[in-house]
């Protein structure tokens, strides 16, 4: 250990950051706009995540839901589902929280450039995908057709109604969505997300797909995409694990021999196929 | 990369009888803190700081805990925080020179595997700072029915990582000077009797063995992912995680905030965790990606023989035998590996027919 060739890093200290605004999206989800000290940009890639730190409550990995094209501030969409996220929902604009990151391997945007892009989002999976959707829309000329499909349990859980309305209005975006269970007001599709995949008109060889949703969704979406003859090579998926440290040490997010916090959360589907524990 | 004693031509050697060995310990203690094996209860041993050299045990099969506790403490403060002020203070890691005496070869290899883990990727200052200023002095041992390090390429006399190596002989120890620091220590101690490097006797036999050469194991592990052996082990495993905690190369951890009774101050602490424990691979919403004991056992073994090995080239089991000796369900890691080898060989046979 005498020949020190590495630079030792303090990996576990958060950067205290300001919450600029909090927006209630649904009964379960809120969106937080966050500024790093002195409005430093986070310098993230679409698909990456941060560790949110609240003293007394610990840390939790949260996907960044805004595009780096809209920096310096960034956004997190958080579902209240545990001690830390419940506490986070009680915070208001002006509060501070700790941020570590960005971590992980995001979407490689160069792969998507010049191609038709299809986004497949299930439930809260729309939040991580939104970082890439917004990136795509902000640099619209770099991409060919853009299609977004989104499935949610019921109309009350629709995450970004304003953004969705904008996507519907745009001539250069195709948007479709479905709910598992309708209520009286709902006039759209009813059924799981795989039911709106067959009608898609796709130039399959030239379409790159980004998928994110709950664990149960992947197998069925991937089957439906296969039935559309989309090559596996054109599919990228974002996986959820409990990334505790974010720096490839703690072991919690390991899928076979990969650490999701290092090699993911965004994976090329052919790689995921070789990982037995992935989906 | 095992340096073996009989490969080293330029190494110097001195003889210390048992009394002189304890004198040497006193000499070490005069220089810095010394940690060495001590007796714990009737038949167990632990590493502990030396206060009276007479308590140091020179010949022992293995300690309960590996050395990792000194570099990756079971519980460690990452930062201290104040909830009211919503800020934190960094935790200081102060390390003084430490000498670890009476270390077996497999244990030293275990420390070097941990070094790899904390150096690669994002080098972690917590571990690496604690690891600085450490001197290791090795000692030979008689393998018992649990040791199998020889099957993993680690001989009793593998001296990588040591500054000095004490090899037991009839009425004392041959002390080999492995590096400059070791040489300096012996020079300052000055009571050794210079001897010619003795012809090394045959090493004692290891009764516990793996059937195949260790270089074949990563290949075997490519073929046994779906082996019936995992279910067979899971039938007996109770999922207590003892094997994780006692493993010299296991390093997974959990991080928790501990708040004082005043509900204002607290510490962010990391604790050893284990992939054999049920909640280890849980995510929000209680989805568990390794719910079954069979998949957790498999994950543990793959981490030792395949996953990290793919990247580092080295096996991350060192054959200390702790997981087998202390398993409450009497599960033997060598039996698991040998059963996997049999299963693999059986299936190869069937393919031929």
XYZ file of C-alpha atoms in Angstrom:
632
model
C 0.000 0.000 0.000
C 3.012 2.287 -0.067
C 2.914 3.098 -3.759
C -0.282 5.082 -3.806
C -1.351 5.398 -7.434
C -4.992 6.229 -6.872
C -6.656 9.352 -5.635
C -8.633 8.514 -2.530
C -12.113 9.978 -2.638
C -14.515 11.013 0.060
C -17.464 9.286 -1.509
C -20.194 9.688 1.078
C -20.535 13.426 1.746
C -23.658 15.031 0.264
C -23.790 18.503 -1.244
C -26.428 20.576 0.548
C -28.839 21.882 -2.091
C -31.952 24.048 -2.178
C -35.465 23.011 -3.043
C -36.748 25.774 -5.344
C -40.286 24.461 -5.772
C -42.488 21.506 -4.913
C -45.375 20.480 -7.126
C -47.986 17.896 -6.189
C -48.453 15.608 -9.162
C -50.722 12.892 -7.782
C -51.776 11.604 -4.379
C -48.480 9.680 -4.266
C -46.014 11.739 -6.265
C -44.448 15.155 -5.968
C -41.965 16.903 -8.195
C -39.059 18.815 -6.650
C -37.009 21.426 -8.436
C -33.538 21.567 -6.921
C -30.603 23.964 -7.193
C -27.046 23.009 -6.315
C -24.954 25.628 -4.460
C -24.296 28.749 -6.569
C -26.524 27.280 -9.272
C -23.814 24.867 -10.332
C -25.172 22.522 -12.975
C -25.492 18.880 -11.903
C -23.855 17.842 -15.204
C -25.971 14.731 -15.552
C -26.919 12.576 -18.491
C -30.530 11.562 -19.129
C -31.217 8.351 -17.198
C -28.783 8.961 -14.334
C -29.772 9.173 -10.672
C -28.755 10.974 -7.486
C -28.698 9.905 -3.843
C -31.052 12.165 -1.913
C -29.990 12.633 1.672
C -32.204 13.726 4.588
C -30.480 13.701 7.956
C -32.163 11.288 10.303
C -33.770 9.454 7.425
C -30.800 8.326 5.374
C -30.402 8.269 1.649
C -32.425 7.014 -1.318
C -31.587 6.709 -5.000
C -33.888 8.899 -7.120
C -33.865 9.207 -10.910
C -33.362 12.657 -12.350
C -36.495 13.476 -14.344
C -35.326 16.671 -16.039
C -33.117 17.046 -19.068
C -29.591 18.503 -18.787
C -30.694 20.898 -21.556
C -32.851 22.577 -18.906
C -30.067 23.070 -16.335
C -28.651 24.482 -14.125
C -31.473 23.276 -11.876
C -32.780 19.753 -11.986
C -35.961 17.913 -11.055
C -36.803 14.792 -9.098
C -40.181 13.087 -9.134
C -40.624 11.186 -5.895
C -43.255 8.650 -4.852
C -43.933 8.548 -1.105
C -43.173 4.928 -0.411
C -40.902 4.797 2.643
C -39.558 6.786 5.594
C -37.286 9.021 3.552
C -39.664 9.685 0.693
C -42.576 10.292 3.114
C -40.436 12.871 4.892
C -39.396 14.387 1.580
C -43.049 14.942 0.729
C -43.330 17.132 3.833
C -40.608 19.499 2.571
C -41.463 22.814 0.968
C -39.744 25.314 -1.285
C -36.829 26.851 0.600
C -35.920 23.612 2.393
C -32.528 22.063 1.891
C -31.551 18.490 1.265
C -28.343 16.648 0.516
C -27.444 15.427 -2.968
C -24.744 12.975 -4.031
C -24.209 12.248 -7.679
C -25.087 12.110 -10.479
C -24.400 8.381 -10.569
C -24.638 5.536 -13.004
C -24.711 5.012 -16.693
C -27.477 6.979 -18.391
C -28.877 6.807 -21.905
C -26.238 7.072 -24.584
C -27.958 9.855 -26.557
C -25.690 9.417 -29.581
C -27.261 6.017 -30.224
C -30.684 7.661 -30.472
C -29.599 10.485 -32.785
C -30.871 10.300 -36.353
C -33.203 7.444 -35.415
C -36.907 7.080 -34.763
C -37.248 7.066 -30.982
C -39.942 5.110 -29.143
C -40.459 5.688 -25.422
C -42.319 3.021 -23.445
C -43.158 4.185 -19.912
C -45.105 2.360 -17.218
C -46.272 4.140 -14.057
C -43.534 6.080 -12.318
C -41.156 4.839 -15.029
C -42.199 7.950 -16.943
C -40.115 10.062 -14.530
C -36.654 8.728 -15.493
C -37.687 8.617 -19.153
C -38.792 12.239 -19.039
C -35.139 13.299 -18.773
C -34.527 11.734 -22.179
C -37.906 12.775 -23.650
C -37.235 16.421 -22.820
C -33.694 16.118 -24.130
C -35.051 14.713 -27.381
C -37.662 17.474 -27.704
C -35.115 20.217 -26.895
C -32.823 18.918 -29.619
C -35.663 17.803 -31.856
C -33.742 18.199 -35.150
C -31.188 15.589 -33.996
C -33.832 12.872 -33.967
C -36.231 11.423 -36.513
C -39.774 10.445 -35.432
C -40.592 10.605 -31.716
C -43.275 8.342 -30.255
C -44.207 8.115 -26.596
C -46.486 5.492 -25.097
C -47.423 5.527 -21.450
C -49.462 3.218 -19.251
C -50.706 3.875 -15.749
C -52.989 2.089 -13.288
C -55.780 4.671 -13.378
C -56.372 8.247 -14.598
C -55.682 9.689 -11.126
C -52.084 8.464 -11.329
C -51.165 10.276 -14.543
C -47.837 11.884 -13.697
C -47.236 14.909 -15.903
C -50.638 15.971 -17.327
C -49.320 19.337 -18.528
C -46.369 17.837 -20.350
C -48.610 15.127 -21.787
C -50.982 17.761 -23.125
C -48.028 19.505 -24.802
C -46.858 16.230 -26.334
C -50.370 15.594 -27.680
C -50.424 19.054 -29.264
C -47.077 18.747 -30.979
C -47.097 17.794 -34.659
C -43.707 16.170 -34.411
C -44.539 13.893 -31.444
C -46.853 10.909 -31.458
C -48.314 10.214 -28.035
C -50.644 7.487 -26.866
C -51.539 6.205 -23.452
C -53.702 3.704 -21.631
C -54.953 3.056 -18.105
C -55.387 -0.366 -16.504
C -58.693 0.710 -14.934
C -60.812 3.628 -16.184
C -62.991 5.936 -14.135
C -66.141 7.724 -15.347
C -64.239 10.656 -16.826
C -61.780 8.551 -18.816
C -62.386 8.410 -22.557
C -59.068 6.935 -23.705
C -57.629 3.416 -23.976
C -58.204 0.894 -21.237
C -55.807 -1.998 -20.717
C -52.178 -2.671 -19.879
C -49.452 -0.938 -21.861
C -48.773 -3.944 -24.076
C -52.225 -3.443 -25.646
C -51.142 -0.185 -27.318
C -47.915 -1.595 -28.748
C -49.413 -3.669 -31.637
C -51.042 -0.689 -33.442
C -47.771 1.293 -33.564
C -46.486 2.008 -37.055
C -42.753 1.440 -36.727
C -39.800 1.452 -39.070
C -38.402 -1.347 -36.908
C -34.813 -1.406 -38.134
C -34.546 2.331 -37.670
C -36.314 2.613 -34.291
C -34.492 2.806 -30.971
C -36.635 2.035 -27.911
C -36.219 3.281 -24.320
C -38.230 1.328 -21.730
C -38.821 2.107 -18.062
C -41.483 0.832 -15.707
C -42.176 -1.382 -12.704
C -40.288 -4.709 -12.537
C -43.319 -6.750 -13.638
C -43.723 -4.747 -16.848
C -40.445 -5.512 -18.627
C -41.030 -9.124 -19.595
C -44.340 -8.379 -21.282
C -43.248 -5.167 -22.990
C -40.156 -6.906 -24.339
C -42.342 -9.735 -25.707
C -44.623 -7.214 -27.396
C -41.638 -5.396 -28.915
C -40.242 -8.696 -30.138
C -43.589 -9.416 -31.799
C -43.181 -6.077 -33.606
C -39.816 -7.427 -34.910
C -37.808 -4.745 -33.117
C -34.217 -6.025 -32.934
C -33.014 -6.555 -29.340
C -30.022 -4.462 -30.295
C -32.304 -1.407 -30.591
C -33.719 -1.640 -27.052
C -32.493 0.142 -23.912
C -34.056 -0.404 -20.500
C -33.691 1.319 -17.153
C -33.758 -1.022 -14.127
C -34.643 -0.360 -10.521
C -32.525 -1.610 -7.642
C -31.677 -0.326 -4.177
C -28.542 1.630 -5.028
C -27.423 2.402 -1.529
C -23.937 3.845 -2.003
C -23.978 4.814 -5.694
C -20.272 4.118 -6.066
C -20.085 0.376 -6.660
C -19.226 -0.719 -3.143
C -22.184 -1.645 -0.929
C -23.404 -4.571 -3.050
C -27.144 -3.916 -2.754
C -27.845 -3.154 -6.398
C -25.842 -6.047 -7.817
C -27.435 -8.096 -10.609
C -25.198 -11.089 -11.213
C -21.807 -9.528 -11.955
C -22.918 -5.947 -12.623
C -23.542 -3.096 -10.239
C -26.638 -1.190 -11.372
C -25.178 2.012 -9.895
C -22.122 1.670 -12.159
C -23.165 -0.203 -15.309
C -26.833 0.881 -15.129
C -29.502 1.877 -14.358
C -29.777 2.112 -18.154
C -28.760 -1.115 -19.890
C -28.570 -2.208 -23.493
C -31.117 -5.036 -23.702
C -28.679 -7.639 -25.167
C -26.588 -7.159 -22.014
C -29.621 -7.602 -19.764
C -30.492 -10.865 -21.504
C -27.221 -12.331 -20.263
C -28.080 -11.392 -16.664
C -30.307 -14.083 -15.178
C -31.475 -11.987 -12.228
C -32.254 -8.828 -14.181
C -35.932 -9.067 -15.149
C 1.437 -14.283 -7.861
C 2.412 -16.276 -4.835
C 5.848 -15.581 -3.589
C 6.989 -18.764 -1.953
C 9.761 -19.102 0.517
C 11.872 -21.477 -1.492
C 11.678 -19.169 -4.503
C 13.357 -16.360 -2.679
C 17.104 -16.605 -2.919
C 18.116 -13.300 -1.497
C 15.943 -13.430 1.550
C 17.661 -13.320 4.889
C 16.724 -15.595 7.725
C 17.252 -15.550 11.467
C 16.306 -17.892 14.242
C 14.301 -16.884 17.314
C 13.400 -19.364 20.020
C 9.994 -19.005 21.635
C 11.213 -16.721 24.432
C 12.985 -14.482 21.937
C 9.775 -14.389 19.904
C 7.936 -12.959 22.892
C 10.833 -10.528 23.389
C 10.348 -9.506 19.798
C 6.664 -8.857 20.502
C 7.677 -6.611 23.420
C 10.050 -4.813 21.084
C 7.237 -4.318 18.558
C 4.939 -3.068 21.272
C 7.506 -0.424 22.157
C 7.242 0.947 18.630
C 3.537 1.017 17.894
C 0.238 -0.625 18.582
C 0.428 -4.362 17.951
C -2.506 -6.605 17.136
C -2.219 -10.364 17.408
C -4.229 -13.535 18.039
C -5.531 -14.032 21.586
C -7.452 -16.847 23.163
C -11.215 -16.330 23.455
C -12.944 -18.836 25.711
C -11.961 -22.504 25.620
C -11.271 -23.166 21.988
C -11.597 -19.937 20.046
C -9.245 -17.158 19.018
C -9.648 -13.503 18.133
C -7.387 -10.700 16.952
C -6.961 -8.116 19.656
C -4.618 -5.328 20.621
C -1.659 -6.673 22.582
C -1.482 -5.377 26.123
C 0.507 -8.208 27.698
C 2.610 -10.121 25.191
C 2.177 -13.309 27.243
C -1.468 -13.381 26.109
C -0.488 -13.633 22.464
C -1.082 -17.068 20.974
C 1.512 -18.061 18.403
C -0.026 -21.285 17.112
C -3.766 -21.299 16.437
C -6.003 -22.641 13.666
C -7.892 -19.427 12.870
C -9.551 -16.472 14.578
C -13.342 -16.119 14.584
C -13.292 -12.728 12.860
C -10.951 -11.950 10.000
C -8.658 -8.912 9.979
C -11.095 -6.826 7.939
C -12.605 -5.344 11.119
C -9.541 -3.101 11.433
C -9.945 -1.571 7.971
C -13.694 -1.878 7.450
C -15.139 -1.620 10.971
C -18.413 -3.466 11.628
C -19.920 -0.083 12.453
C -18.449 3.157 11.217
C -19.548 6.792 11.290
C -19.574 8.295 7.801
C -20.669 11.738 8.974
C -22.363 13.452 11.933
C -25.373 15.644 11.385
C -27.572 18.159 13.112
C -31.187 17.935 12.037
C -32.204 21.390 13.322
C -29.353 23.122 11.541
C -29.640 20.743 8.599
C -25.898 20.392 8.194
C -23.203 17.820 8.773
C -19.619 17.487 9.859
C -17.182 15.190 8.166
C -15.846 12.296 10.183
C -12.124 12.186 10.743
C -10.235 8.979 10.360
C -7.033 9.111 12.353
C -4.737 6.208 11.798
C -1.540 5.516 13.620
C 1.056 2.929 12.653
C -0.191 -0.570 13.418
C 1.621 -3.893 13.373
C -0.421 -7.032 12.808
C 1.497 -10.008 14.168
C 0.861 -13.708 13.733
C -1.102 -13.511 10.507
C -1.745 -16.586 8.355
C -1.150 -16.500 4.607
C -4.843 -16.867 3.649
C -5.697 -13.948 5.927
C -3.114 -11.719 4.257
C -4.519 -12.712 0.873
C -7.976 -11.792 2.182
C -6.773 -8.293 3.050
C -5.266 -7.933 -0.419
C -8.583 -8.948 -2.014
C -10.299 -6.228 0.039
C -7.631 -3.777 -1.144
C -8.642 -4.560 -4.710
C -12.294 -3.920 -3.896
C -11.715 -0.535 -2.349
C -9.049 0.622 -4.813
C -10.827 -0.253 -8.046
C -13.465 1.969 -9.620
C -13.941 4.741 -7.099
C -11.114 4.387 -4.539
C -12.713 4.793 -1.124
C -10.795 6.962 1.337
C -12.414 5.460 4.459
C -10.950 2.014 3.862
C -7.737 3.109 2.221
C -6.873 5.575 4.983
C -7.351 2.869 7.626
C -5.279 0.516 5.578
C -2.261 2.840 5.554
C 0.617 2.454 8.007
C -0.078 -1.254 8.472
C 2.738 -3.767 8.804
C 1.953 -7.456 8.631
C 4.032 -10.203 10.166
C 3.065 -13.682 9.062
C 3.280 -16.995 10.853
C 2.978 -20.615 9.778
C 0.145 -22.850 10.964
C -1.072 -26.429 10.950
C -4.117 -26.716 8.705
C -7.198 -28.263 10.302
C -10.188 -29.972 8.697
C -11.627 -26.634 7.514
C -8.661 -24.904 5.881
C -8.445 -25.425 2.121
C -6.392 -22.436 0.985
C -3.873 -24.714 -0.726
C -6.649 -25.749 -3.120
C -6.970 -22.061 -4.014
C -3.261 -21.578 -4.658
C -2.402 -20.124 -1.243
C 0.306 -22.145 0.482
C 0.987 -22.019 4.202
C 4.248 -20.284 3.317
C 2.833 -17.774 0.791
C 4.447 -14.571 1.993
C 2.981 -11.859 -0.241
C 2.034 -8.836 1.806
C 4.192 -9.688 4.832
C 7.206 -7.766 6.048
C 8.410 -10.718 8.093
C 7.411 -14.361 8.111
C 7.754 -16.649 11.140
C 8.073 -20.286 10.174
C 7.674 -22.740 13.025
C 10.504 -25.113 13.632
C 11.250 -27.508 16.464
C 12.033 -25.091 19.268
C 11.271 -21.697 17.810
C 10.863 -19.829 14.553
C 12.846 -19.170 11.435
C 12.180 -15.508 10.712
C 12.341 -14.531 7.064
C 12.892 -10.905 6.117
C 10.471 -10.358 3.276
C 10.799 -6.637 2.668
C 12.900 -3.653 3.695
C 10.583 -2.771 6.574
C 10.945 -6.292 7.959
C 14.683 -6.197 7.558
C 14.815 -2.923 9.453
C 12.727 -4.371 12.297
C 15.029 -7.362 12.717
C 18.080 -5.129 12.574
C 16.757 -2.878 15.312
C 15.643 -5.822 17.422
C 19.141 -7.237 17.055
C 18.644 -10.463 19.012
C 18.132 -12.860 16.139
C 20.674 -15.525 15.293
C 21.562 -15.289 11.629
C 21.138 -18.713 9.980
C 21.419 -20.017 6.450
C 18.057 -20.369 4.801
C 17.002 -23.816 5.915
C 15.824 -26.325 3.366
C 12.045 -26.009 3.600
C 10.390 -29.163 4.754
C 7.358 -30.472 2.962
C 4.303 -28.486 3.981
C 1.794 -30.317 6.118
C -1.063 -31.844 4.131
C -4.412 -30.126 3.836
C -7.114 -32.735 4.426
C -9.815 -30.412 3.125
C -9.509 -30.090 -0.630
C -11.254 -28.985 -3.789
C -11.249 -31.692 -6.435
C -10.173 -29.520 -9.338
C -7.317 -27.090 -9.803
C -8.365 -23.582 -8.787
C -7.783 -22.246 -12.278
C -10.654 -24.448 -13.484
C -13.162 -23.033 -11.035
C -14.207 -19.913 -12.989
C -14.913 -22.220 -15.941
C -16.950 -24.634 -13.763
C -18.972 -21.691 -12.509
C -19.948 -20.882 -16.078
C -21.857 -24.153 -16.203
C -23.460 -24.610 -12.787
C -25.775 -21.609 -12.543
C -28.811 -23.897 -12.758
C -27.301 -26.762 -10.772
C -29.491 -28.730 -8.367
C -26.775 -28.172 -5.750
C -28.133 -24.684 -4.921
C -31.491 -26.093 -3.875
C -29.804 -28.842 -1.869
C -27.803 -26.266 0.084
C -30.861 -24.055 0.542
C -32.741 -26.927 2.208
C -30.326 -26.716 5.123
C -29.307 -23.046 5.093
C -31.067 -20.871 7.673
C -30.094 -17.568 6.034
C -28.347 -16.189 9.131
C -25.552 -14.441 7.236
C -22.753 -15.722 9.519
C -20.783 -16.759 6.428
C -20.914 -13.170 5.136
C -19.855 -11.623 8.428
C -16.923 -13.983 8.967
C -15.689 -13.924 5.374
C -12.400 -12.031 4.996
C -13.396 -10.803 1.520
C -17.088 -9.940 2.057
C -17.487 -6.179 2.254
C -21.136 -5.329 1.476
C -22.673 -2.768 3.773
C -25.814 -0.918 4.679
C -26.029 2.748 5.667
C -28.413 4.018 8.344
C -28.969 7.302 10.142
C -28.925 6.916 13.918
C -30.544 9.817 15.766
C -29.764 10.717 19.378
C -32.507 10.818 22.003
C -32.581 14.638 21.686
C -33.881 14.120 18.126
C -31.436 16.743 16.857
C -28.033 15.189 16.548
C -27.149 11.976 14.909
C -24.734 9.989 12.866
C -24.846 8.414 9.456
C -23.353 4.997 10.039
C -22.439 2.123 7.892
C -22.834 -1.444 9.047
C -21.693 -4.734 7.631
C -24.494 -6.305 5.647
C -24.749 -9.675 3.958
C -26.187 -10.939 0.695
C -27.439 -14.057 2.537
C -29.897 -11.951 4.536
C -33.391 -11.819 3.101
C -33.930 -8.046 2.685
C -30.566 -7.508 0.966
C -31.904 -7.313 -2.607
C -35.237 -5.670 -1.799
C -36.364 -2.512 -3.576
C -39.171 -0.038 -2.862
C -42.548 -1.746 -2.933
C -41.035 -4.912 -1.356
C -40.024 -6.507 -4.633
C -37.141 -8.855 -3.749
C -34.783 -9.883 -6.503
C -33.196 -12.739 -4.549
C -36.040 -13.970 -2.414
C -34.992 -17.631 -2.352
C -32.163 -18.964 -0.200
C -30.919 -20.938 -3.183
C -30.431 -17.780 -5.235
C -28.774 -16.006 -2.306
C -26.358 -18.914 -1.725
C -25.577 -18.960 -5.407
C -24.958 -15.225 -5.399
C -22.529 -15.532 -2.476
C -20.543 -18.290 -4.165
C -20.557 -16.551 -7.535
C -19.153 -13.458 -5.899
C -16.273 -15.550 -4.583
C -15.545 -17.577 -7.710
C -16.858 -15.714 -10.739
C -18.250 -12.186 -10.606
C -15.301 -10.322 -9.083
C -12.909 -12.874 -10.559
C -14.065 -11.879 -14.052
C -12.707 -8.421 -13.361
C -9.763 -8.985 -11.009
C -8.578 -12.372 -12.317
C -8.297 -13.651 -8.752
C -10.613 -15.897 -6.768
C -12.207 -14.005 -3.901
C -12.277 -16.995 -1.582
C -9.025 -17.557 0.304
C -9.824 -20.927 1.894
C -9.811 -19.870 5.545
C -12.702 -22.240 6.296
C -14.537 -19.825 8.615
C -17.883 -20.016 6.789
C -17.840 -23.806 7.149
C -16.560 -23.989 10.716
C -19.041 -21.490 12.086
C -22.088 -22.391 9.970
C -24.928 -23.311 12.343
C -26.330 -25.675 9.701
C -22.953 -27.342 9.141
C -22.788 -26.337 5.490
C -19.305 -26.770 4.063
C -18.134 -24.498 1.266
C -15.712 -27.150 -0.012
C -18.576 -29.670 -0.183
C -20.659 -27.170 -2.162
C -17.823 -26.630 -4.634
C -17.029 -30.343 -4.913
C -20.724 -31.127 -5.424
C -20.863 -28.476 -8.156
C -17.812 -30.068 -9.770
C -19.495 -33.519 -9.615
C -22.699 -32.123 -11.054
C -20.760 -30.448 -13.842
C -18.775 -33.625 -14.570
C -21.973 -35.723 -14.575
C -23.633 -33.456 -17.081
C -20.535 -33.409 -19.309
C -20.589 -37.214 -19.213
C -24.235 -37.311 -20.253
C -23.566 -34.966 -23.133
C -20.906 -37.330 -24.431
C -23.313 -40.269 -24.346
